[in-house]
Amino acid sequence: MRRAILRLVYVGAVAALVLSVSGASARSQSVPPPKYREIAIDAAKWIRSSRVDTLFGYAWPPDPKDPKTFSTALYSGSPGVVLFLLELHAATGDPAYLFEARRGADELMTKVLSEANMGLYDGVAGLGFTLGETWRATKDEKYRKAALGVVRILTEKAGAVGKGVQWNNSNDIISGSAGIGLFLVYAADTLKDDKANWLAIRAADRLLEVGIADKGGTKWAMDSTVPRLMPNFSHGTAGIAYFLATLNKAAGGRRFLDGALSGARYLQAIAKTEGDICLVQHNQTDGLDLYYLGWCHGPAGTARLFYQLAQVTGDKTWMAWVQKAANGVLTSGIPEQRTPGFWNNVSQCCGSAGVAQFMLDLHTVTRDAKYLAFAEKMTADLIARATRDDRGTRWVQAEHRVKPEQLVAQTGYMQGAAGIGSWLLRLEAQQRKRAPFVRFPDSPW
């Protein structure tokens, strides 16, 4: 009964919040802004309820109902929780969050040598990024040394193939050379590893070699062994071209910019552009008429390439393409309407948090109030979908579009409370004119 009462009170408060966020211009001066930080703190409370003490530190299962399963993947595992705690410490100044993050990083340090995967979101590169951010927050050299150790591992594991190197058959942001390359760029810039850019260049040369000419541009497969092409950010051309543009910005080399531009031309050629929008199909076998809206396969991710090209080239027409991508979201009818490409998911990868983050990023660079209003609108809906009780706040959702019946509350970053909580802290930081602490290697904003 007590939980039911708490639930009713929470839903009532959220309903009032939803009514108050119809737009920045319509909000009464007497209505206080939503308390995003408090909700993020309550999400951290729920995440903490699943925490497990290990021999070396802390770990958090992605699904607390299955506490024996742990993950070192930045996508869904403990690294994302550590990054959320670092952001929470930066927002609140509470040393307890930094202590908890350190204990999580201490556990992750012991997994670096045994991690079999190399990727940014599912392997050792993601561990390296998390340890690097922990070093930035603590200035404890052991974390920097551990992150630099990841660069050494990637150097040792890189296989010379063709004109460059690769770590597996994957080319993409999630597990392949593009994501690994972005970590290496981060390591060169943040950790001051002089050799990291050289290895990133070698990876980029291999990606240029395996690109496929088509429609006046270049496309890339997620994996040379997977025939289905998914052209957007997480698994395809947009993410790979983004890495090439980022490397051009960091290390020079006209061939990388040319490759990035060629990838963008391909995306322009296949995009749905009626009505001043830009939406790129989910995949090129059975998903030609399926359009996602989030980070993984939609405008929230693919627009990152266009924005990076605007920064690298100085060509303002690329910003027009960023705004076309945003228009594809603004005119979609979400969050009131759920589409085949935007289902019961509120997380950073596929859902509301990732879309809202895109809109806030675009507001930050354009100062256009409509983007901030839409970010707040998406966030009000996100909060309304929360579950809250005496354990804290979490979000029960369907991670997979094709498995809507599989509903679970997760702790991680790209699919779970850590990523949603981090988004709420980003929006709170915007309100307070405070810069967020963590910036992911695949973000140009």
Short mmCIF file of C-alpha atoms in Angstrom, two decimals:
data_model
loop_
_atom_site.label_atom_id
_atom_site.label_comp_id
_atom_site.label_asym_id
_atom_site.label_seq_id
_atom_site.Cartn_x
_atom_site.Cartn_y
_atom_site.Cartn_z
CA MET A 1 0.00 0.00 0.00
CA ARG A 2 2.80 2.40 0.92
CA ARG A 3 4.48 1.83 -2.47
CA ALA A 4 1.16 2.40 -4.24
CA ILE A 5 0.68 5.72 -2.43
CA LEU A 6 4.22 6.79 -3.27
CA ARG A 7 3.60 5.85 -6.86
CA LEU A 8 0.39 7.92 -7.03
CA VAL A 9 2.08 10.93 -5.47
CA TYR A 10 4.98 10.65 -7.88
CA VAL A 11 2.72 10.29 -10.93
CA GLY A 12 0.69 13.29 -9.81
CA ALA A 13 3.81 15.39 -9.46
CA VAL A 14 5.00 14.28 -12.86
CA ALA A 15 1.65 15.13 -14.43
CA ALA A 16 2.00 18.65 -13.12
CA LEU A 17 5.52 18.73 -14.54
CA VAL A 18 4.30 17.60 -17.95
CA LEU A 19 1.69 20.36 -18.05
CA SER A 20 4.34 22.93 -17.14
CA VAL A 21 6.69 22.02 -20.00
CA SER A 22 4.60 22.90 -23.05
CA GLY A 23 7.35 25.27 -24.15
CA ALA A 24 9.95 27.64 -22.78
CA SER A 25 7.98 30.73 -23.82
CA ALA A 26 4.74 29.51 -22.22
CA ARG A 27 6.17 28.63 -18.81
CA SER A 28 5.00 30.91 -16.02
CA GLN A 29 7.72 32.73 -14.15
CA SER A 30 6.12 31.55 -10.90
CA VAL A 31 6.52 27.84 -11.74
CA PRO A 32 9.90 26.49 -10.59
CA PRO A 33 11.91 24.43 -13.09
CA PRO A 34 11.70 20.64 -12.76
CA LYS A 35 14.15 19.24 -10.23
CA TYR A 36 16.16 17.13 -12.61
CA ARG A 37 19.06 16.73 -10.18
CA GLU A 38 16.82 15.25 -7.49
CA ILE A 39 15.46 12.66 -9.92
CA ALA A 40 19.02 11.78 -10.99
CA ILE A 41 20.00 11.37 -7.34
CA ASP A 42 17.05 9.06 -6.82
CA ALA A 43 18.12 7.05 -9.88
CA ALA A 44 21.56 6.71 -8.32
CA LYS A 45 19.85 5.44 -5.17
CA TRP A 46 18.16 2.69 -7.18
CA ILE A 47 21.41 1.79 -8.96
CA ARG A 48 23.17 1.60 -5.60
CA SER A 49 20.58 -0.87 -4.34
CA SER A 50 21.95 -3.42 -6.81
CA ARG A 51 25.63 -2.73 -6.13
CA VAL A 52 27.86 -5.69 -5.33
CA ASP A 53 31.08 -5.54 -3.35
CA THR A 54 33.90 -7.33 -5.15
CA LEU A 55 37.42 -8.23 -4.09
CA PHE A 56 38.73 -5.00 -5.62
CA GLY A 57 35.82 -2.55 -5.58
CA TYR A 58 32.21 -2.27 -6.76
CA ALA A 59 30.23 -3.66 -9.68
CA TRP A 60 26.64 -3.24 -10.81
CA PRO A 61 24.67 -5.86 -12.78
CA PRO A 62 22.92 -4.47 -15.86
CA ASP A 63 19.69 -6.16 -14.73
CA PRO A 64 19.40 -6.12 -10.91
CA LYS A 65 16.91 -8.99 -11.12
CA ASP A 66 19.77 -11.10 -12.44
CA PRO A 67 22.54 -10.07 -10.00
CA LYS A 68 25.00 -12.74 -11.10
CA THR A 69 25.47 -11.20 -14.53
CA PHE A 70 28.00 -8.40 -14.79
CA SER A 71 29.34 -6.53 -17.79
CA THR A 72 32.43 -4.47 -18.52
CA ALA A 73 30.77 -2.93 -21.59
CA LEU A 74 30.37 0.83 -21.64
CA TYR A 75 27.06 0.24 -23.41
CA SER A 76 25.29 -1.58 -20.59
CA GLY A 77 27.71 -2.41 -17.79
CA SER A 78 29.59 -0.92 -14.85
CA PRO A 79 31.62 1.65 -16.86
CA GLY A 80 28.48 3.65 -17.59
CA VAL A 81 27.55 3.68 -13.90
CA VAL A 82 31.01 5.00 -13.03
CA LEU A 83 30.62 7.82 -15.56
CA PHE A 84 27.19 8.72 -14.15
CA LEU A 85 28.64 8.89 -10.65
CA LEU A 86 31.43 11.16 -11.88
CA GLU A 87 28.83 13.46 -13.42
CA LEU A 88 26.78 13.36 -10.23
CA HIS A 89 29.81 14.31 -8.18
CA ALA A 90 30.53 17.22 -10.50
CA ALA A 91 26.92 18.38 -10.16
CA THR A 92 26.57 18.04 -6.39
CA GLY A 93 30.09 18.17 -4.98
CA ASP A 94 29.18 15.19 -2.78
CA PRO A 95 32.38 13.18 -2.16
CA ALA A 96 30.35 10.00 -1.66
CA TYR A 97 29.66 9.81 -5.39
CA LEU A 98 33.33 10.22 -6.24
CA PHE A 99 34.26 7.52 -3.72
CA GLU A 100 31.72 5.16 -5.27
CA ALA A 101 32.98 5.95 -8.77
CA ARG A 102 36.55 5.25 -7.70
CA ARG A 103 35.57 1.88 -6.27
CA GLY A 104 33.87 1.03 -9.54
CA ALA A 105 36.95 2.12 -11.49
CA ASP A 106 39.17 0.07 -9.18
CA GLU A 107 37.20 -3.03 -10.13
CA LEU A 108 37.34 -2.16 -13.83
CA MET A 109 41.13 -1.79 -13.68
CA THR A 110 41.37 -5.48 -12.87
CA LYS A 111 39.40 -6.37 -16.03
CA VAL A 112 41.57 -4.58 -18.59
CA LEU A 113 44.01 -7.40 -19.26
CA SER A 114 41.33 -10.08 -19.48
CA GLU A 115 38.88 -8.15 -21.68
CA ALA A 116 38.52 -10.04 -24.95
CA ASN A 117 36.63 -7.38 -26.92
CA MET A 118 38.37 -4.26 -28.17
CA GLY A 119 35.46 -1.89 -28.88
CA LEU A 120 34.45 1.46 -27.47
CA TYR A 121 30.98 0.46 -26.33
CA ASP A 122 31.62 -3.24 -25.76
CA GLY A 123 35.29 -3.67 -24.95
CA VAL A 124 38.63 -2.47 -23.66
CA ALA A 125 38.50 0.93 -25.41
CA GLY A 126 35.42 1.76 -23.32
CA LEU A 127 37.29 0.74 -20.18
CA GLY A 128 40.12 3.05 -21.21
CA PHE A 129 37.75 5.99 -21.63
CA THR A 130 36.10 5.34 -18.26
CA LEU A 131 39.44 5.12 -16.48
CA GLY A 132 40.63 8.27 -18.24
CA GLU A 133 37.57 10.18 -17.02
CA THR A 134 38.12 8.84 -13.51
CA TRP A 135 41.67 10.22 -13.66
CA ARG A 136 40.35 13.60 -14.77
CA ALA A 137 38.00 13.66 -11.78
CA THR A 138 40.45 12.40 -9.16
CA LYS A 139 43.92 13.29 -10.55
CA ASP A 140 45.00 9.89 -9.25
CA GLU A 141 47.76 8.73 -11.61
CA LYS A 142 46.87 5.06 -11.25
CA TYR A 143 43.79 5.63 -13.41
CA ARG A 144 45.73 7.49 -16.08
CA LYS A 145 48.33 4.71 -16.17
CA ALA A 146 45.58 2.12 -16.50
CA ALA A 147 44.00 4.08 -19.36
CA LEU A 148 47.37 4.38 -21.09
CA GLY A 149 47.72 0.64 -20.60
CA VAL A 150 44.62 0.26 -22.77
CA VAL A 151 46.40 2.11 -25.58
CA ARG A 152 49.30 -0.36 -25.26
CA ILE A 153 46.90 -3.29 -25.44
CA LEU A 154 45.25 -1.86 -28.54
CA THR A 155 48.67 -1.37 -30.10
CA GLU A 156 49.62 -4.97 -29.37
CA LYS A 157 46.29 -6.39 -30.55
CA ALA A 158 46.08 -4.38 -33.78
CA GLY A 159 46.45 -6.61 -36.81
CA ALA A 160 48.16 -5.25 -39.92
CA VAL A 161 45.72 -5.70 -42.80
CA GLY A 162 45.96 -4.08 -46.21
CA LYS A 163 46.97 -0.44 -45.87
CA GLY A 164 46.27 -0.18 -42.16
CA VAL A 165 45.22 -2.07 -39.03
CA GLN A 166 42.07 -3.55 -37.55
CA TRP A 167 41.15 -5.44 -34.40
CA ASN A 168 38.27 -7.53 -35.72
CA ASN A 169 35.94 -7.61 -38.70
CA SER A 170 33.87 -4.74 -37.35
CA ASN A 171 34.18 -1.22 -38.73
CA ASP A 172 31.61 0.56 -36.58
CA ILE A 173 31.31 2.81 -33.53
CA ILE A 174 30.01 0.16 -31.14
CA SER A 175 32.65 -2.55 -31.41
CA GLY A 176 34.85 -1.76 -34.38
CA SER A 177 37.64 0.40 -35.69
CA ALA A 178 35.69 3.67 -35.79
CA GLY A 179 34.87 3.57 -32.09
CA ILE A 180 38.32 2.33 -31.13
CA GLY A 181 39.80 5.10 -33.25
CA LEU A 182 37.74 7.70 -31.40
CA PHE A 183 39.09 6.43 -28.08
CA LEU A 184 42.61 6.72 -29.47
CA VAL A 185 41.95 10.34 -30.46
CA TYR A 186 40.71 10.90 -26.89
CA ALA A 187 43.84 9.26 -25.50
CA ALA A 188 46.08 11.50 -27.59
CA ASP A 189 44.23 14.67 -26.59
CA THR A 190 43.31 13.99 -22.95
CA LEU A 191 45.90 11.47 -21.79
CA LYS A 192 48.69 12.99 -23.93
CA ASP A 193 49.70 9.69 -25.50
CA ASP A 194 51.74 10.69 -28.55
CA LYS A 195 51.44 7.26 -30.16
CA ALA A 196 47.66 7.05 -29.99
CA ASN A 197 47.00 9.28 -33.00
CA TRP A 198 49.41 7.22 -35.09
CA LEU A 199 47.41 4.07 -34.33
CA ALA A 200 44.14 5.91 -35.07
CA ILE A 201 45.54 6.95 -38.46
CA ARG A 202 46.42 3.35 -39.26
CA ALA A 203 42.86 2.29 -38.38
CA ALA A 204 41.43 5.06 -40.57
CA ASP A 205 43.57 4.02 -43.53
CA ARG A 206 42.10 0.52 -43.29
CA LEU A 207 38.57 1.94 -43.14
CA LEU A 208 39.19 4.01 -46.24
CA GLU A 209 40.36 0.86 -47.98
CA VAL A 210 37.21 -1.16 -47.19
CA GLY A 211 34.75 1.59 -48.11
CA ILE A 212 32.38 0.77 -50.98
CA ALA A 213 31.72 3.34 -53.70
CA ASP A 214 28.00 3.91 -54.25
CA LYS A 215 25.64 6.73 -55.30
CA GLY A 216 28.42 9.26 -55.75
CA GLY A 217 29.85 8.63 -52.30
CA THR A 218 31.11 5.86 -50.02
CA LYS A 219 29.31 3.42 -47.75
CA TRP A 220 30.62 1.01 -45.14
CA ALA A 221 29.28 -2.22 -43.75
CA MET A 222 29.13 -2.75 -40.00
CA ASP A 223 31.09 -5.96 -40.46
CA SER A 224 32.65 -7.51 -43.53
CA THR A 225 30.87 -10.78 -42.69
CA VAL A 226 27.38 -9.20 -42.29
CA PRO A 227 25.58 -8.51 -45.59
CA ARG A 228 22.92 -6.17 -44.15
CA LEU A 229 24.00 -2.52 -44.24
CA MET A 230 22.82 -0.20 -41.44
CA PRO A 231 23.94 3.23 -42.64
CA ASN A 232 23.34 5.40 -39.58
CA PHE A 233 25.62 6.18 -36.64
CA SER A 234 26.14 3.19 -34.38
CA HIS A 235 26.72 0.49 -36.99
CA GLY A 236 27.37 2.14 -40.29
CA THR A 237 28.48 4.87 -42.64
CA ALA A 238 27.54 7.87 -40.48
CA GLY A 239 29.65 6.73 -37.54
CA ILE A 240 32.62 5.68 -39.63
CA ALA A 241 32.60 8.94 -41.60
CA TYR A 242 32.30 10.80 -38.28
CA PHE A 243 35.50 9.15 -37.05
CA LEU A 244 37.29 10.12 -40.26
CA ALA A 245 36.16 13.75 -39.89
CA THR A 246 37.22 13.77 -36.24
CA LEU A 247 40.63 12.36 -37.10
CA ASN A 248 41.08 15.01 -39.76
CA LYS A 249 40.33 17.62 -37.09
CA ALA A 250 42.76 16.04 -34.63
CA ALA A 251 45.63 14.88 -36.81
CA GLY A 252 45.18 16.33 -40.29
CA GLY A 253 45.30 14.35 -43.50
CA ARG A 254 43.13 15.41 -46.41
CA ARG A 255 42.31 11.81 -47.27
CA PHE A 256 40.33 11.47 -44.05
CA LEU A 257 38.26 14.56 -44.74
CA ASP A 258 37.65 13.37 -48.29
CA GLY A 259 36.49 10.02 -46.91
CA ALA A 260 34.16 11.71 -44.43
CA LEU A 261 32.68 13.93 -47.12
CA SER A 262 32.20 10.94 -49.40
CA GLY A 263 30.33 9.12 -46.64
CA ALA A 264 28.12 12.16 -46.09
CA ARG A 265 27.33 12.38 -49.81
CA TYR A 266 26.19 8.77 -49.77
CA LEU A 267 23.89 9.45 -46.80
CA GLN A 268 22.44 12.50 -48.54
CA ALA A 269 21.77 10.38 -51.63
CA ILE A 270 19.75 7.74 -49.75
CA ALA A 271 18.04 10.03 -47.21
CA LYS A 272 14.35 10.79 -47.09
CA THR A 273 14.32 14.57 -47.54
CA GLU A 274 10.73 15.56 -48.34
CA GLY A 275 9.53 18.50 -46.28
CA ASP A 276 12.99 19.81 -45.34
CA ILE A 277 13.86 16.77 -43.24
CA CYS A 278 16.66 14.22 -43.29
CA LEU A 279 15.88 10.67 -42.22
CA VAL A 280 18.11 7.75 -43.16
CA GLN A 281 16.66 4.25 -43.38
CA HIS A 282 17.43 1.73 -40.66
CA ASN A 283 18.86 -0.93 -42.94
CA GLN A 284 19.08 -1.90 -46.57
CA THR A 285 17.37 -5.24 -46.70
CA ASP A 286 14.08 -5.29 -44.77
CA GLY A 287 14.26 -1.78 -43.27
CA LEU A 288 14.11 0.51 -46.31
CA ASP A 289 10.96 2.22 -44.96
CA LEU A 290 11.90 1.99 -41.27
CA TYR A 291 13.24 5.19 -39.71
CA TYR A 292 14.62 5.30 -36.19
CA LEU A 293 14.91 8.65 -34.39
CA GLY A 294 17.56 8.05 -31.72
CA TRP A 295 21.35 7.89 -31.41
CA CYS A 296 21.89 4.41 -32.80
CA HIS A 297 20.07 4.51 -36.15
CA GLY A 298 18.48 7.94 -36.33
CA PRO A 299 19.02 11.69 -36.60
CA ALA A 300 20.30 12.07 -33.04
CA GLY A 301 23.39 10.12 -34.06
CA THR A 302 23.73 10.77 -37.79
CA ALA A 303 23.52 14.55 -37.34
CA ARG A 304 26.82 14.33 -35.45
CA LEU A 305 28.58 13.70 -38.74
CA PHE A 306 26.99 16.75 -40.35
CA TYR A 307 27.88 18.94 -37.37
CA GLN A 308 31.46 17.71 -37.31
CA LEU A 309 31.79 18.44 -41.02
CA ALA A 310 30.49 21.96 -40.41
CA GLN A 311 33.21 22.42 -37.79
CA VAL A 312 36.00 20.92 -39.88
CA THR A 313 35.18 22.54 -43.22
CA GLY A 314 33.58 25.82 -42.17
CA ASP A 315 30.87 25.11 -44.74
CA LYS A 316 27.57 26.34 -43.29
CA THR A 317 25.49 24.11 -45.54
CA TRP A 318 26.34 21.20 -43.24
CA MET A 319 24.54 22.98 -40.39
CA ALA A 320 21.49 23.07 -42.64
CA TRP A 321 21.69 19.27 -42.78
CA VAL A 322 21.94 19.10 -38.98
CA GLN A 323 18.73 21.10 -38.81
CA LYS A 324 17.09 18.90 -41.45
CA ALA A 325 17.88 15.92 -39.22
CA ALA A 326 16.33 17.74 -36.27
CA ASN A 327 13.24 18.53 -38.36
CA GLY A 328 12.80 14.83 -38.95
CA VAL A 329 12.39 14.44 -35.18
CA LEU A 330 10.38 17.62 -34.56
CA THR A 331 7.74 16.63 -37.14
CA SER A 332 7.55 12.96 -36.12
CA GLY A 333 4.81 13.38 -33.52
CA ILE A 334 6.85 12.06 -30.60
CA PRO A 335 6.60 11.76 -27.66
CA GLU A 336 2.78 11.72 -27.87
CA GLN A 337 2.93 9.27 -30.76
CA ARG A 338 5.13 6.21 -30.80
CA THR A 339 6.39 5.19 -34.23
CA PRO A 340 7.87 1.91 -35.48
CA GLY A 341 11.29 3.50 -34.99
CA PHE A 342 10.55 5.03 -31.58
CA TRP A 343 9.01 2.51 -29.23
CA ASN A 344 8.75 2.00 -25.47
CA ASN A 345 12.33 3.06 -24.80
CA VAL A 346 13.57 6.14 -22.93
CA SER A 347 17.32 5.54 -22.93
CA GLN A 348 20.38 7.13 -24.53
CA CYS A 349 20.74 4.67 -27.40
CA CYS A 350 17.29 4.28 -28.90
CA GLY A 351 14.96 6.50 -26.96
CA SER A 352 13.97 9.72 -25.28
CA ALA A 353 17.19 10.62 -23.47
CA GLY A 354 19.26 10.44 -26.66
CA VAL A 355 16.75 12.50 -28.62
CA ALA A 356 16.51 15.11 -25.86
CA GLN A 357 20.29 15.32 -25.66
CA PHE A 358 20.47 15.98 -29.41
CA MET A 359 17.97 18.80 -29.10
CA LEU A 360 19.81 20.40 -26.19
CA ASP A 361 23.11 20.17 -28.06
CA LEU A 362 21.54 21.86 -31.06
CA HIS A 363 20.03 24.56 -28.87
CA THR A 364 23.47 25.18 -27.35
CA VAL A 365 25.04 25.94 -30.73
CA THR A 366 22.08 27.73 -32.36
CA ARG A 367 20.36 29.36 -29.35
CA ASP A 368 17.04 28.46 -31.00
CA ALA A 369 14.46 28.11 -28.22
CA LYS A 370 12.41 25.49 -30.07
CA TYR A 371 15.14 22.90 -29.58
CA LEU A 372 15.33 23.50 -25.83
CA ALA A 373 11.54 23.39 -25.57
CA PHE A 374 11.47 20.04 -27.37
CA ALA A 375 14.24 18.66 -25.12
CA GLU A 376 12.19 19.66 -22.08
CA LYS A 377 9.04 18.17 -23.58
CA MET A 378 10.81 14.85 -24.22
CA THR A 379 12.18 14.92 -20.70
CA ALA A 380 8.78 15.52 -19.14
CA ASP A 381 7.49 12.45 -20.95
CA LEU A 382 10.58 10.49 -19.89
CA ILE A 383 10.00 11.39 -16.23
CA ALA A 384 6.34 10.47 -16.51
CA ARG A 385 7.37 6.97 -17.58
CA ALA A 386 9.52 6.40 -14.49
CA THR A 387 8.87 3.88 -11.74
CA ARG A 388 9.60 5.11 -8.24
CA ASP A 389 9.39 3.58 -4.78
CA ASP A 390 11.49 3.47 -1.63
CA ARG A 391 14.36 1.85 -3.58
CA GLY A 392 14.63 4.83 -5.93
CA THR A 393 13.80 5.77 -9.51
CA ARG A 394 14.23 3.59 -12.59
CA TRP A 395 12.72 3.08 -16.02
CA VAL A 396 11.12 -0.17 -17.16
CA GLN A 397 11.41 -0.33 -20.93
CA ALA A 398 11.83 -2.51 -24.00
CA GLU A 399 15.46 -2.43 -25.11
CA HIS A 400 14.68 -4.16 -28.42
CA ARG A 401 12.07 -2.94 -30.90
CA VAL A 402 11.39 -6.48 -32.09
CA LYS A 403 10.91 -7.79 -28.53
CA PRO A 404 8.42 -5.32 -27.00
CA GLU A 405 7.31 -7.86 -24.43
CA GLN A 406 10.76 -8.02 -22.81
CA LEU A 407 10.47 -5.22 -20.26
CA VAL A 408 13.30 -4.58 -17.84
CA ALA A 409 14.79 -1.81 -15.72
CA GLN A 410 18.53 -1.60 -16.34
CA THR A 411 21.35 0.21 -14.57
CA GLY A 412 23.65 1.00 -17.52
CA TYR A 413 24.40 4.01 -19.70
CA MET A 414 23.06 3.42 -23.20
CA GLN A 415 20.16 1.29 -21.94
CA GLY A 416 19.35 2.26 -18.39
CA ALA A 417 19.20 4.56 -15.41
CA ALA A 418 22.83 5.71 -15.51
CA GLY A 419 22.42 7.20 -18.96
CA ILE A 420 19.01 8.68 -18.18
CA GLY A 421 20.32 10.15 -14.94
CA SER A 422 23.28 11.60 -16.81
CA TRP A 423 20.89 13.24 -19.27
CA LEU A 424 18.89 14.82 -16.43
CA LEU A 425 22.13 16.23 -15.03
CA ARG A 426 22.98 17.66 -18.47
CA LEU A 427 19.67 19.48 -18.61
CA GLU A 428 20.13 20.69 -15.04
CA ALA A 429 23.62 21.91 -15.97
CA GLN A 430 22.11 23.93 -18.82
CA GLN A 431 19.70 25.57 -16.38
CA ARG A 432 22.55 26.47 -14.05
CA LYS A 433 24.95 27.52 -16.83
CA ARG A 434 27.38 24.80 -15.75
CA ALA A 435 29.46 22.75 -18.16
CA PRO A 436 28.91 18.98 -17.91
CA PHE A 437 31.90 16.92 -16.84
CA VAL A 438 31.87 13.86 -19.13
CA ARG A 439 32.08 14.25 -22.90
CA PHE A 440 32.01 11.01 -24.85
CA PRO A 441 34.58 10.39 -27.60
CA ASP A 442 31.84 10.15 -30.22
CA SER A 443 30.26 13.52 -29.40
CA PRO A 444 31.22 16.64 -31.40
CA TRP A 445 29.09 19.04 -29.33
#
